[in-house]
Structure formats: C-alpha cells, structure tokens
Amino acid sequence: ELKPFIDATYRTRPDVDSTFIMGSSMGGLISWYALASRPEVFGSAACLSTHWPLTIDESILSGEDAERWREEVLAAEKEALVESLPEPSGTRRLWFDFGTEHLDQHYEAYQTPIDVALEEIGYTRGQDWITRAYAGATHNEACWAARLAEPLIFLLGPS
C-alpha cells in the first residue's frame, strides 16, 4: 500500500487527523469514497469538481431524462457514500467545489442534495465542510490549480 510506504520512507505525521486525500473530477469522487471507506486512514478530503453525474454524455446531462438520471445517481451515491461517512469529529473536514462552465455547470444540481445530506447526518457547513462555486471556472487543471490554495488552507488550518 502506498500510505504505509510513504509513512515509512518520509517524515510524516501518519495519524488520521494529519492525513487527507484530494482529487479532481473522478479523483474528487474517489477522494470522497476513500474518506467514507477508510476513515481510520483519511481524516479529511478535498473534492474539486466532483464528477457526481458519472457520465460526460451531454444528452444524458441536459436531455429529457436528466432529472431521472440525477435522481438515480444521487440515490446510489447517498446510499454508498453519505451513509458510510464517519460521524463528524471536529477535526474531519470535507471540501467540495465546482465551476459554472462546461462540464462543471451540471455539478451544482448534484452537489446541493449532497450538502443537505451532510447536514442531516450532523456535519456543520463552514466548520466540517465547505462547498464553493467558482463563477466562470471550467473543468480543467488550470482552473483547479488557480483555486488550490483554498481547500489546502481549509483542510490544513486550525480546527
């Protein structure tokens, strides 16, 4: 496994409260999954432009079946991820963000119900998690790099 190797090779703080994971697009979804499935390893996660829809097919995202698709995907994601998230710990943090252009324009409709579900299981917005929209940002590495400092400050800042 990668984390044990890194902890054995480099000077790290291996405890869960000092370990976070971050990814963009499907990497954002995977980061959330890692936190939900391995809470004893990962204390926090940053999920940039989380690819909630699980498709890039514009006819599905914007077509006449878009709402049905979104409802089915969200139901599965809530069951698999929200319900398996550990309880808020006071040090566990989640960061979500999305742009408003290109593929990211579809993400708010998925993110909003996830935010509601986080509140329902006891997470406090602004303390345990942040969701942020970036007007004009699209789905690419340049946009993620431009806002990288914000999730890092949130995850690594004082509790």
Short mmCIF file of C-alpha atoms in Angstrom, two decimals, residues 1 7 17 20 30 45 56 63 65 73 87 103 119 123 128-129 131-132 141 143 145 151 159:
data_model
loop_
_atom_site.label_atom_id
_atom_site.label_comp_id
_atom_site.label_asym_id
_atom_site.label_seq_id
_atom_site.Cartn_x
_atom_site.Cartn_y
_atom_site.Cartn_z
CA GLU A 1 0.00 0.00 0.00
CA ASP A 7 5.00 6.93 6.18
CA ASP A 17 -6.10 13.81 11.74
CA PHE A 20 -6.06 13.89 3.85
CA ILE A 30 -12.67 8.77 -5.38
CA ALA A 45 -10.84 15.04 1.80
CA ILE A 56 -19.96 13.07 -19.80
CA GLY A 63 -31.62 15.84 -22.13
CA ASP A 65 -34.05 12.21 -18.89
CA VAL A 73 -27.27 8.60 -9.38
CA GLU A 87 -19.61 11.00 12.19
CA LEU A 103 -18.96 20.03 -17.59
CA GLU A 119 -26.27 18.48 7.30
CA TYR A 123 -21.89 17.89 9.54
CA ASP A 128 -16.87 20.38 8.92
CA TRP A 129 -17.28 21.06 5.23
CA THR A 131 -18.91 23.75 -0.81
CA ARG A 132 -17.85 26.56 -3.09
CA GLU A 141 -6.32 21.56 -14.41
CA CYS A 143 -8.95 26.15 -13.02
CA ALA A 145 -4.70 24.97 -9.83
CA PRO A 151 -9.02 23.74 0.02
CA SER A 159 -9.68 23.20 13.86
#
